[in-house]
PDB file of C-alpha atoms and ligand atoms in Angstrom:
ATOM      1  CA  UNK A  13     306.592 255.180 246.535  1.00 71.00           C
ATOM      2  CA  UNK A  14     303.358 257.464 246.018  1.00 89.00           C
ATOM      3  CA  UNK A  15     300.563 257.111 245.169  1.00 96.00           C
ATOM      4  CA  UNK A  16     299.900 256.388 241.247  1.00 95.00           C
ATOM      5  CA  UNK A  17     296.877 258.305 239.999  1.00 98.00           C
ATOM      6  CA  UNK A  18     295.881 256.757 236.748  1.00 98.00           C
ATOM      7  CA  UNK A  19     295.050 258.294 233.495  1.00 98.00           C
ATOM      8  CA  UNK A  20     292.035 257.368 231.059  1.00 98.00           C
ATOM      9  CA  UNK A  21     294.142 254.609 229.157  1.00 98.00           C
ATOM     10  CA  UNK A  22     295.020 252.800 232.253  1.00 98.00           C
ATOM     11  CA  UNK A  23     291.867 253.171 233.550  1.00 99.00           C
ATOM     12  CA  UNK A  24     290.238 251.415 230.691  1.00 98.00           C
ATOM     13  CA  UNK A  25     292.217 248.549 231.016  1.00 99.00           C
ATOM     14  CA  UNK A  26     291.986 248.338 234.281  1.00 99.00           C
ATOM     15  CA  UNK A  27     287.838 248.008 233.865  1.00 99.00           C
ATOM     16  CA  UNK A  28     289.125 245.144 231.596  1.00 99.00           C
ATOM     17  CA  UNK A  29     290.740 243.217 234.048  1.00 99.00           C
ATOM     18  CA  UNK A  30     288.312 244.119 236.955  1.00 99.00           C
ATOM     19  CA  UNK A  31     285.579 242.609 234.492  1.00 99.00           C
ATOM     20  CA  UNK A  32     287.564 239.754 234.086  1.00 99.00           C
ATOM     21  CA  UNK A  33     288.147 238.799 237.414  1.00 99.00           C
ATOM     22  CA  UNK A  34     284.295 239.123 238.119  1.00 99.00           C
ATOM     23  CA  UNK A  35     283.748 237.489 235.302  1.00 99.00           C
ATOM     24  CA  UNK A  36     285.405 233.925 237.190  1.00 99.00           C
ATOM     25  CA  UNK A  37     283.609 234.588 240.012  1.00 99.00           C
ATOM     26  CA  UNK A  38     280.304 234.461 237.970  1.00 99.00           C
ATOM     27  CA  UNK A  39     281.856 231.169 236.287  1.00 99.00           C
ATOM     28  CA  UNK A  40     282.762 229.211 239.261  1.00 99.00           C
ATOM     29  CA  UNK A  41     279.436 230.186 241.280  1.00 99.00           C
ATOM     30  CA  UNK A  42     277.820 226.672 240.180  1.00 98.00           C
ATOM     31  CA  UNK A  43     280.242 224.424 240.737  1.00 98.00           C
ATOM     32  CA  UNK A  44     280.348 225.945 245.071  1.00 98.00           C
ATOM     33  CA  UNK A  45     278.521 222.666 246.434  1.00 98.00           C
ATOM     34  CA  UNK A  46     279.239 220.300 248.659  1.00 98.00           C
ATOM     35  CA  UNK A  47     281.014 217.741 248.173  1.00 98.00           C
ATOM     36  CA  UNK A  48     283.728 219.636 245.143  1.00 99.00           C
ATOM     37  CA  UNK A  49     287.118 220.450 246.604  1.00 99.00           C
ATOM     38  CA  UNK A  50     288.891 223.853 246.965  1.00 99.00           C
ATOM     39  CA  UNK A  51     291.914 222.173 244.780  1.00 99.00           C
ATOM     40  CA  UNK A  52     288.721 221.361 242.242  1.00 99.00           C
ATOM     41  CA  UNK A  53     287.613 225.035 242.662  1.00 99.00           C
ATOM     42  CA  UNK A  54     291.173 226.079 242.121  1.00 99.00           C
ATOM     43  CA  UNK A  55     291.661 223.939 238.764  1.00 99.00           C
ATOM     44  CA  UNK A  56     288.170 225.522 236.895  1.00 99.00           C
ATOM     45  CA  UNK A  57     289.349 228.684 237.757  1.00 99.00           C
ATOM     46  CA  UNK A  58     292.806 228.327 236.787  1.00 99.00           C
ATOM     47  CA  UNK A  59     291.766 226.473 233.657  1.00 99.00           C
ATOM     48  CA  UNK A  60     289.502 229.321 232.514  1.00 99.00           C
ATOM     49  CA  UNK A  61     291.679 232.228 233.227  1.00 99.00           C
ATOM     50  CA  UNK A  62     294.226 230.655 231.244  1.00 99.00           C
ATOM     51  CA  UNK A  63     292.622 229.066 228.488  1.00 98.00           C
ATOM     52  CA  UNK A  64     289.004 231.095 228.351  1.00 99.00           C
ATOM     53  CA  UNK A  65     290.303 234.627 229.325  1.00 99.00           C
ATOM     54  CA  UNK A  66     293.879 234.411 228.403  1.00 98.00           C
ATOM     55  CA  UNK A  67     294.920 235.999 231.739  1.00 99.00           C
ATOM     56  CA  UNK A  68     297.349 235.342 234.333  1.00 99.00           C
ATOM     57  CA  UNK A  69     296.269 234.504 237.975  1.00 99.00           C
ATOM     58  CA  UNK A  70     298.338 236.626 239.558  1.00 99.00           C
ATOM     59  CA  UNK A  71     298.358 234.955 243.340  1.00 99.00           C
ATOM     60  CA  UNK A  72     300.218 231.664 241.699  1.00 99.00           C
ATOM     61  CA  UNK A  73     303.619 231.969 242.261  1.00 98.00           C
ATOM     62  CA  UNK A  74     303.383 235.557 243.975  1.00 98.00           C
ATOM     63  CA  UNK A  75     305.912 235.851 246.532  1.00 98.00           C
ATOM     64  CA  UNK A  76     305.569 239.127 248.625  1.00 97.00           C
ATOM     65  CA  UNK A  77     308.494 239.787 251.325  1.00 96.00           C
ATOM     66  CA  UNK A  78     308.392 237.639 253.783  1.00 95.00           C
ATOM     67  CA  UNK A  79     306.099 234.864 252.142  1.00 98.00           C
ATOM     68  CA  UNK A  80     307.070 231.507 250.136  1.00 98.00           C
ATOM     69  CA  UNK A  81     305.364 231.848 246.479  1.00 98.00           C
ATOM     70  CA  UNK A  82     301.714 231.217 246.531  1.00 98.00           C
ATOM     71  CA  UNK A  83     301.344 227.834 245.451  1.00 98.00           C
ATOM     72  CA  UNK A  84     297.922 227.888 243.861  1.00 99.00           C
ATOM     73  CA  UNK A  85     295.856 230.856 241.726  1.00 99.00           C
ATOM     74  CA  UNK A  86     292.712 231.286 243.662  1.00 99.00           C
ATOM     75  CA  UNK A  87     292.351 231.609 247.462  1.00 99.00           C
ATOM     76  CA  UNK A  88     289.657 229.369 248.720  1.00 99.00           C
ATOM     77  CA  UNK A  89     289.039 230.238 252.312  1.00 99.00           C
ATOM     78  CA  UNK A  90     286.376 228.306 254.531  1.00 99.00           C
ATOM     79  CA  UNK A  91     284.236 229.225 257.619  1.00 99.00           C
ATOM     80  CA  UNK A  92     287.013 230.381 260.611  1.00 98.00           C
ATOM     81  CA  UNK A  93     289.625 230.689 257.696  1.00 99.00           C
ATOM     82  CA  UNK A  94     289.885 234.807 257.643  1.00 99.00           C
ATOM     83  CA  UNK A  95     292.123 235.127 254.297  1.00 99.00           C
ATOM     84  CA  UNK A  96     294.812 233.616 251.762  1.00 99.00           C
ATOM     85  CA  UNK A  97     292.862 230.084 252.185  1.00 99.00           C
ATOM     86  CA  UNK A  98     295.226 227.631 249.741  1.00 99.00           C
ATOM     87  CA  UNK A  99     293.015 225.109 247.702  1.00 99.00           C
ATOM     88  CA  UNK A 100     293.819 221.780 248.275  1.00 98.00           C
ATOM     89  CA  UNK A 101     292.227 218.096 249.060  1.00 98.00           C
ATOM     90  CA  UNK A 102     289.166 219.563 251.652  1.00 97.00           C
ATOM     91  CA  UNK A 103     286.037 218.965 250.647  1.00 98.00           C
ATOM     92  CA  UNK A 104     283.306 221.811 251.349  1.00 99.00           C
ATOM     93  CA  UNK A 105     280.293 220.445 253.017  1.00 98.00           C
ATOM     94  CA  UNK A 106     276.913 221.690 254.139  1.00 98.00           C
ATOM     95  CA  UNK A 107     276.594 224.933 256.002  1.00 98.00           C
ATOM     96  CA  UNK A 108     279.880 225.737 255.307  1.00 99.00           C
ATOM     97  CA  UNK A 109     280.764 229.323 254.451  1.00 99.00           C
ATOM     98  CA  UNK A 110     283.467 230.288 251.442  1.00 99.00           C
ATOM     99  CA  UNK A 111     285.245 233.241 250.475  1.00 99.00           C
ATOM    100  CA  UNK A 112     286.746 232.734 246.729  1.00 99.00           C
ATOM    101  CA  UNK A 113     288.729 236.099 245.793  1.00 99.00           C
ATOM    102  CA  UNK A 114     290.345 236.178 241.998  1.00 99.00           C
ATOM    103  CA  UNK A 115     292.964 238.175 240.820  1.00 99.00           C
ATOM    104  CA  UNK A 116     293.656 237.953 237.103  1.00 99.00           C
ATOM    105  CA  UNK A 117     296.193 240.238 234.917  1.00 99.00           C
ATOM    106  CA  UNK A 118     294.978 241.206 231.492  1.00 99.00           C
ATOM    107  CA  UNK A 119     297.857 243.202 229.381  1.00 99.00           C
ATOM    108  CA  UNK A 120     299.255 244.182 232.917  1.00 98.00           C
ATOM    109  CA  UNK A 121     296.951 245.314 234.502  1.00 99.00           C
ATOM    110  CA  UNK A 122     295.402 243.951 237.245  1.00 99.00           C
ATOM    111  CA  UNK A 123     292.128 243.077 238.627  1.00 99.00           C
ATOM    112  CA  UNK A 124     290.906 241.962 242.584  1.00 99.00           C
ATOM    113  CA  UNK A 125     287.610 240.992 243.845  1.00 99.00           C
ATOM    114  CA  UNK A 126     286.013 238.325 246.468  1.00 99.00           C
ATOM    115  CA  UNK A 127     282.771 236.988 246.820  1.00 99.00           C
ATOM    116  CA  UNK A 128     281.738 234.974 249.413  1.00 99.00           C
ATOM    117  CA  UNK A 129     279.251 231.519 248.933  1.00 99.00           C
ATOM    118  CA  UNK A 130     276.815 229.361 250.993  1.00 99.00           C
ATOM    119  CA  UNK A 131     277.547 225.564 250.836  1.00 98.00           C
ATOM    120  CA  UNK A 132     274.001 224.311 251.098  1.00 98.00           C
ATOM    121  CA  UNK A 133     272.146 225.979 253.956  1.00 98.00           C
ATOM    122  CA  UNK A 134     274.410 227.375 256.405  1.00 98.00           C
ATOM    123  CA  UNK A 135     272.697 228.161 259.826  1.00 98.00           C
ATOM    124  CA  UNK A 136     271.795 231.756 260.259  1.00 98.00           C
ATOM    125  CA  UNK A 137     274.374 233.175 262.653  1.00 98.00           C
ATOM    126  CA  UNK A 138     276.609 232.742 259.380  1.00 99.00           C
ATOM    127  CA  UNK A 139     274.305 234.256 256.587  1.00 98.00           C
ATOM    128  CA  UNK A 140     274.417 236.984 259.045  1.00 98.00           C
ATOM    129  CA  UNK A 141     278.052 237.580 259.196  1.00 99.00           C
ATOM    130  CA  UNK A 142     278.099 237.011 255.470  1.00 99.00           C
ATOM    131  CA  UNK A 143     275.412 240.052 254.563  1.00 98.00           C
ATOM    132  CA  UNK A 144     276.485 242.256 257.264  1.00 99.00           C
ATOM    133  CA  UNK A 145     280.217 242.013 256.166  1.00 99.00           C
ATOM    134  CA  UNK A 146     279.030 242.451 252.750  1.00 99.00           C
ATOM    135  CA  UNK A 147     277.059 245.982 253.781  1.00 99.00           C
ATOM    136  CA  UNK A 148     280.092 246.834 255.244  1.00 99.00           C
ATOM    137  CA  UNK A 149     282.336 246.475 252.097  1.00 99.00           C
ATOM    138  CA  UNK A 150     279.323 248.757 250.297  1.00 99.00           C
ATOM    139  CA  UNK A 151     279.536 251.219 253.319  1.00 99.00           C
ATOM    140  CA  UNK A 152     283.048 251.650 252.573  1.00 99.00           C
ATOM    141  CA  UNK A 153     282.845 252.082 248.696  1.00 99.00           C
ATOM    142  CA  UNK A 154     279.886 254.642 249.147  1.00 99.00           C
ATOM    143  CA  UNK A 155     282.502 257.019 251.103  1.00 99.00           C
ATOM    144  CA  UNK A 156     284.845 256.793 248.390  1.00 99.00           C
ATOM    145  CA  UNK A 157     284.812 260.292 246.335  1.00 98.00           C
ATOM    146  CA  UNK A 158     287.115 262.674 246.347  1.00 98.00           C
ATOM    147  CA  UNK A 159     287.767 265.453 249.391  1.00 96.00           C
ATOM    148  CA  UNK A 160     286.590 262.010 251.780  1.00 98.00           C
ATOM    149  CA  UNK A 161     289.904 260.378 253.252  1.00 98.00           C
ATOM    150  CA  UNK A 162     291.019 257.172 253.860  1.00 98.00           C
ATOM    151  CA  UNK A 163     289.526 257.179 257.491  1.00 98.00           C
ATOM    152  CA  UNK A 164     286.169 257.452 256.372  1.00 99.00           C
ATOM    153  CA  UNK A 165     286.354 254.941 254.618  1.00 99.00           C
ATOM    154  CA  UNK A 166     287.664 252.681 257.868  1.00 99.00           C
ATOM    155  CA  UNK A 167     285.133 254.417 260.302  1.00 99.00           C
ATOM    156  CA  UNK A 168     282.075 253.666 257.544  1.00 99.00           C
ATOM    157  CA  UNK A 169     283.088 249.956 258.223  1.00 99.00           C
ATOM    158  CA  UNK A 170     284.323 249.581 261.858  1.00 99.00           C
ATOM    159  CA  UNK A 171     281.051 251.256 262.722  1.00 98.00           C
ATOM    160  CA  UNK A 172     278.977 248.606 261.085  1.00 99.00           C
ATOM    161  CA  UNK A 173     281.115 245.799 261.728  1.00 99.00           C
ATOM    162  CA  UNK A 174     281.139 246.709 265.727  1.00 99.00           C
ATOM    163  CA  UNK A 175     277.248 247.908 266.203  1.00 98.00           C
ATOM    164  CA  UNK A 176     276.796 244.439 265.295  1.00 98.00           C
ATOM    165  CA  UNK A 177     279.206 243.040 267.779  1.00 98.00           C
ATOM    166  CA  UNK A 178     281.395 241.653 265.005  1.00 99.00           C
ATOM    167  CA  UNK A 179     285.196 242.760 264.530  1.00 99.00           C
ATOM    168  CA  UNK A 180     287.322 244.183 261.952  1.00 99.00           C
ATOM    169  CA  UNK A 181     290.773 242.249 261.282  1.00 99.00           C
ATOM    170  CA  UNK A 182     293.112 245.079 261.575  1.00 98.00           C
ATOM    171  CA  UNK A 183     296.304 243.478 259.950  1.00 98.00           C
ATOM    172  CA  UNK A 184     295.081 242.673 256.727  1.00 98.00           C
ATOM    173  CA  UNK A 185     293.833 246.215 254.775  1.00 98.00           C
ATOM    174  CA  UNK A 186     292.749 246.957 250.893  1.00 99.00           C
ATOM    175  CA  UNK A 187     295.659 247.818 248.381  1.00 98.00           C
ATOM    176  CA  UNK A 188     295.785 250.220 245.457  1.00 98.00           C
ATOM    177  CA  UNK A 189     296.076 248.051 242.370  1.00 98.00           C
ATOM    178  CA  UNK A 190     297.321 248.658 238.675  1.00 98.00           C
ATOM    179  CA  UNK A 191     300.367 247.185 237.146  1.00 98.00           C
ATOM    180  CA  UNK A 192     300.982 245.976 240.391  1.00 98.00           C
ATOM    181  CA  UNK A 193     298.984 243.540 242.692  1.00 98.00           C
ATOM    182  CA  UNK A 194     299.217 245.232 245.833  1.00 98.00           C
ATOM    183  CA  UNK A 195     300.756 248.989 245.560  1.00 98.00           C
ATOM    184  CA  UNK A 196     299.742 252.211 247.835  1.00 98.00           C
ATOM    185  CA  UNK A 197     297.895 253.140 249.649  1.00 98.00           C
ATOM    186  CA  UNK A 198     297.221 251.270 251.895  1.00 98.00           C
ATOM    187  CA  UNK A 199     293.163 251.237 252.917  1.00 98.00           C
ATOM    188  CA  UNK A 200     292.319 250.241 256.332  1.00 98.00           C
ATOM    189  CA  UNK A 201     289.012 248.980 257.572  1.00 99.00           C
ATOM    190  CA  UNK A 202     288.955 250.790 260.357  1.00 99.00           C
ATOM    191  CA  UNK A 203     289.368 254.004 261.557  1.00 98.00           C
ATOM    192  CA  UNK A 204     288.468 257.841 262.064  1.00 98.00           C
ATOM    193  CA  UNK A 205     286.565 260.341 260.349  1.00 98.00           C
ATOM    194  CA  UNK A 206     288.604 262.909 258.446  1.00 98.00           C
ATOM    195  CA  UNK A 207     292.311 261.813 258.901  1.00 98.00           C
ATOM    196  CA  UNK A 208     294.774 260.093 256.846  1.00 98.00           C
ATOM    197  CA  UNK A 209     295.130 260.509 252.710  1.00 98.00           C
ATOM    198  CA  UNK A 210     292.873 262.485 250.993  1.00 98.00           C
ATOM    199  CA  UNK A 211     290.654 260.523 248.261  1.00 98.00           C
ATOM    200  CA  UNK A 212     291.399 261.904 244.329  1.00 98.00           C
ATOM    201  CA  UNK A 213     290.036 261.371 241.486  1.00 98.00           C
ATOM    202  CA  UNK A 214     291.968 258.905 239.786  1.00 98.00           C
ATOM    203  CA  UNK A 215     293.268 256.669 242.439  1.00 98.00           C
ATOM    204  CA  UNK A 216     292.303 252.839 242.309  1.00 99.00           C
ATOM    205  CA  UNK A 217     292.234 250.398 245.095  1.00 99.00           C
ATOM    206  CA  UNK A 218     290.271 247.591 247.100  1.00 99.00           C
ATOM    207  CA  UNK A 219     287.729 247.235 249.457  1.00 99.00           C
ATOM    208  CA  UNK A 220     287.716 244.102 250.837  1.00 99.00           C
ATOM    209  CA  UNK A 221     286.722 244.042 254.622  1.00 99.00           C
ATOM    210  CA  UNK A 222     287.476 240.691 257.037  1.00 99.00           C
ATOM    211  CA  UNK A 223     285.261 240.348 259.488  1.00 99.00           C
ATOM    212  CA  UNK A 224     284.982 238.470 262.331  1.00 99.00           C
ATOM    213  CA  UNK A 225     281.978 236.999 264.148  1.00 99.00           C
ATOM    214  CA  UNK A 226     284.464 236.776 267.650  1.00 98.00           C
ATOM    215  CA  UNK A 227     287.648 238.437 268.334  1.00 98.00           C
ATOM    216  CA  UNK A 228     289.564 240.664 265.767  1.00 99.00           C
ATOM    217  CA  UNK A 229     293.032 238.248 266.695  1.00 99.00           C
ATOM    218  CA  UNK A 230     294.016 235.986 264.173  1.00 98.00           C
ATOM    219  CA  UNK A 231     296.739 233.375 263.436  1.00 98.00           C
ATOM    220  CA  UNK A 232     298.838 232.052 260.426  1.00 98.00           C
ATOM    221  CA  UNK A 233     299.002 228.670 259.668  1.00 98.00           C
ATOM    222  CA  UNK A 234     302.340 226.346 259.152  1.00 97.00           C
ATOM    223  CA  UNK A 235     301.753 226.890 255.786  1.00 98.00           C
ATOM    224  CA  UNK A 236     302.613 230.375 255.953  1.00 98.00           C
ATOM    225  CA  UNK A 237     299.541 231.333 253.608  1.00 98.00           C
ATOM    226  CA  UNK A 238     296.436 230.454 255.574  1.00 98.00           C
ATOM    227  CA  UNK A 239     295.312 232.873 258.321  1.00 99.00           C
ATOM    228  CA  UNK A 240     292.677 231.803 260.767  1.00 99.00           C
ATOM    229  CA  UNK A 241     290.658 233.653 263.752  1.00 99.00           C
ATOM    230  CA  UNK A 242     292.301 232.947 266.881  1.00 98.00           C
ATOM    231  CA  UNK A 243     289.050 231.941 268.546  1.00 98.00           C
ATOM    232  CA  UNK A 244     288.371 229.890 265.507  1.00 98.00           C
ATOM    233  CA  UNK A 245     285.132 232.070 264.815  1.00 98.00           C
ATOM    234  CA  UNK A 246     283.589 232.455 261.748  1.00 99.00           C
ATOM    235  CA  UNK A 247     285.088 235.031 259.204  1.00 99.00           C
ATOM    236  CA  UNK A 248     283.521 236.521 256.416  1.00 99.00           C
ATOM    237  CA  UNK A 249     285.323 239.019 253.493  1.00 99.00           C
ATOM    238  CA  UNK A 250     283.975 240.572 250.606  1.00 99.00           C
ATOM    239  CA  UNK A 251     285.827 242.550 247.859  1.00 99.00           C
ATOM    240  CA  UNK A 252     285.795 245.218 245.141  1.00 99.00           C
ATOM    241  CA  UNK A 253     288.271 247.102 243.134  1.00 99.00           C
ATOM    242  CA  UNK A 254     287.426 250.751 243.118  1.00 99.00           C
ATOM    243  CA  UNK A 255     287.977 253.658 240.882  1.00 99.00           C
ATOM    244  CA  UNK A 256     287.734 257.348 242.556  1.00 99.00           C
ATOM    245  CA  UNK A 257     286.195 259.365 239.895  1.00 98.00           C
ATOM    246  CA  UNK A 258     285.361 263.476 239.507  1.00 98.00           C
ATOM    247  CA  UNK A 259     281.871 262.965 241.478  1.00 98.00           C
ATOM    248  CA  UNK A 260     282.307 259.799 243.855  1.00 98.00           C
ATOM    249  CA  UNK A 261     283.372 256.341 242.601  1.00 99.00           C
ATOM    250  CA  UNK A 262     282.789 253.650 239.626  1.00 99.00           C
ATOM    251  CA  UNK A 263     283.231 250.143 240.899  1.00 99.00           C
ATOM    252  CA  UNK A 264     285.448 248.106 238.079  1.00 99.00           C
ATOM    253  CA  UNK A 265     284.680 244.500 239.438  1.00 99.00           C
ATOM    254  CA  UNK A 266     281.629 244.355 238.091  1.00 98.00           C
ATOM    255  CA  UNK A 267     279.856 241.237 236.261  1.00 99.00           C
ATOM    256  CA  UNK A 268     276.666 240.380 235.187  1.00 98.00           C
ATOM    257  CA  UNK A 269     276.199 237.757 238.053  1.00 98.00           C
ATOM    258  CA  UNK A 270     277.170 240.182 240.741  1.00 98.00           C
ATOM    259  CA  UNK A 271     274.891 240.393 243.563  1.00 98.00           C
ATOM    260  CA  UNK A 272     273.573 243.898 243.897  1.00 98.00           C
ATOM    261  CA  UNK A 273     274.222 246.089 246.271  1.00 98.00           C
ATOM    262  CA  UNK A 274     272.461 246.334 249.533  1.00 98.00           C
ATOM    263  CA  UNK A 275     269.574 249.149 249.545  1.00 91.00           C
TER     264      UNK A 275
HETATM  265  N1  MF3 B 313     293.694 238.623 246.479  1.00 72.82           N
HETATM  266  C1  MF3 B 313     294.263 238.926 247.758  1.00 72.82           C
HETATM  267  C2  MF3 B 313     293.964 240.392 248.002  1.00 72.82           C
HETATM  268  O1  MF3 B 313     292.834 240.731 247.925  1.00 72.82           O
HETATM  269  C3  MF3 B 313     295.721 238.665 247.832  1.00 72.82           C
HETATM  270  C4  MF3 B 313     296.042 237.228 247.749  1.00 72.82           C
HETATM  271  S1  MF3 B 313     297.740 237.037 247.747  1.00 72.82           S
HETATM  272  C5  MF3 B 313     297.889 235.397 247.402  1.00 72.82           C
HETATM  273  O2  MF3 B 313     294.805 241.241 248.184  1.00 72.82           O
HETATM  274  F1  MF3 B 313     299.095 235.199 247.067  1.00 72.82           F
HETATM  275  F2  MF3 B 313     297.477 234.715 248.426  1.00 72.82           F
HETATM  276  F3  MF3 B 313     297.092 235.099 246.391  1.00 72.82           F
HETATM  277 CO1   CO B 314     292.947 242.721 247.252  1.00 72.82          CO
HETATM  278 CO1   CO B 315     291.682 239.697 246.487  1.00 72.82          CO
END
């Protein structure tokens, strides 16, 4: 399978559903306190993509090779909890950290982005890892335009990620997205100046860095969803969906109650 640039039809409706998706992020910001559980987070935001949007969540019931279907339609994943965190009876507390990342489909097309929260006041080592993971994902979108590759956009991140002595997770990567969820390429978060796929205009994908405050190594779960640092150090991801136009990019996840992007 290539690579599926997109014309100006799909394109529009894919800034419909990458609206949409930011659009629950914005919604379910408020209710992030502590004390609410993930399954609580996970019924507002399947409630209102279903009955306020009229979209699908795409990660309930999504079953990629390999996996058993998702079992919920957000991912919810807390503090050491690196990706893929499955909503259920834990409750968030003070000074935790959360990654919530929505994918909705809107007339089949798809949209992906992640955001991640403070729970009250978490200490500062973690609003660290939180802002510097979130420069990183902006590093990465500002060397998307076409001519760059696909290595510039890893090395943009890796850099950050590791001046800081934080790590990239290596086996999780961005996705081009469209009709399908996850299709190629693939988009690394790490890597080398000038190699791998040339960026044109018209491709779409994600940028949605995990990083780690320890060691890159991480660990799945029993559950066979929920991945986990090794070291049990805090991980933070952030995520956009990205359109590669004529002169440089246009992100499609955007939302009025987006935070802006780092100077
Ligand atoms: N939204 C995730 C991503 O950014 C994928 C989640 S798959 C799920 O690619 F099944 F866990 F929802
Ligand atoms: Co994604
Ligand atoms: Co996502």
């Amino acid at each position: 399978m290539a690579v599926h640039l997109k014309i100006r039809e799909e394109i529009e409706q894919m800034r419909i559903a990458g609206r949409l998706a930011a659009d629950v992020l914005d919604f379910i910001t408020p209710h992030i306190k502590p004390g609410v559980t993930t399954g609580e987070l996970d019924r507002l935001c399947h409630d209102y993509m279903v009955e306020v949007q009229q979209t699908v969540p795409a990660p309930l019931h999504y079953t990629p090779p390999g996996y058993t279907p998702y079992p919920k339609s957000i991912c919810t994943s807390v503090n050491h909890v690196v990706c893929h965190g499955v909503p259920g009876e834990k409750k968030l507390r003070n000074g935790d950290i959360i990654n919530v990342d929505i994918t909705v489909i809107k007339n089949g097309f798809h949209g992906d982005t992640s955001r991640m929260f403070f729970v009250g006041q978490p200490p500062i080592q973690a609003r660290r890892l939180v802002e510097l993971t979130y420069e990183c994902m902006w590093r990465g979108i500002r060397a998307v335009k076409p001519g760059n590759t696909l290595g510039d956009i890893g090395h943009a991140i890796q850099t950050h990620a590791e001046q800081h002595g934080c790590s990239v997770v290596r086996e999780f990567c961005g996705h081009g997205i469209g009709r399908n969820f996850h299709e190629e390429p693939q988009i690394l978060h790490y890597g080398r100046p000038g190699t791998g796929m040339h960026l044109e205009a018209g491709m779409i994908f994600t940028v949605e860095p995990m990083i780690n405050a320890g060691k890159p190594d991480i660990r799945q779960m029993a559950d066979g969803w929920t991945i986990v640092t090794k070291d049990h150090s805090l991980s933070a991801q952030w995520e956009h969906t990205v359109l590669v136009t004529e002169d440089g990019h246009e992100v499609l996840t955007v939302s009025a109650g987006m935070p802006a992007p780092p100077a």
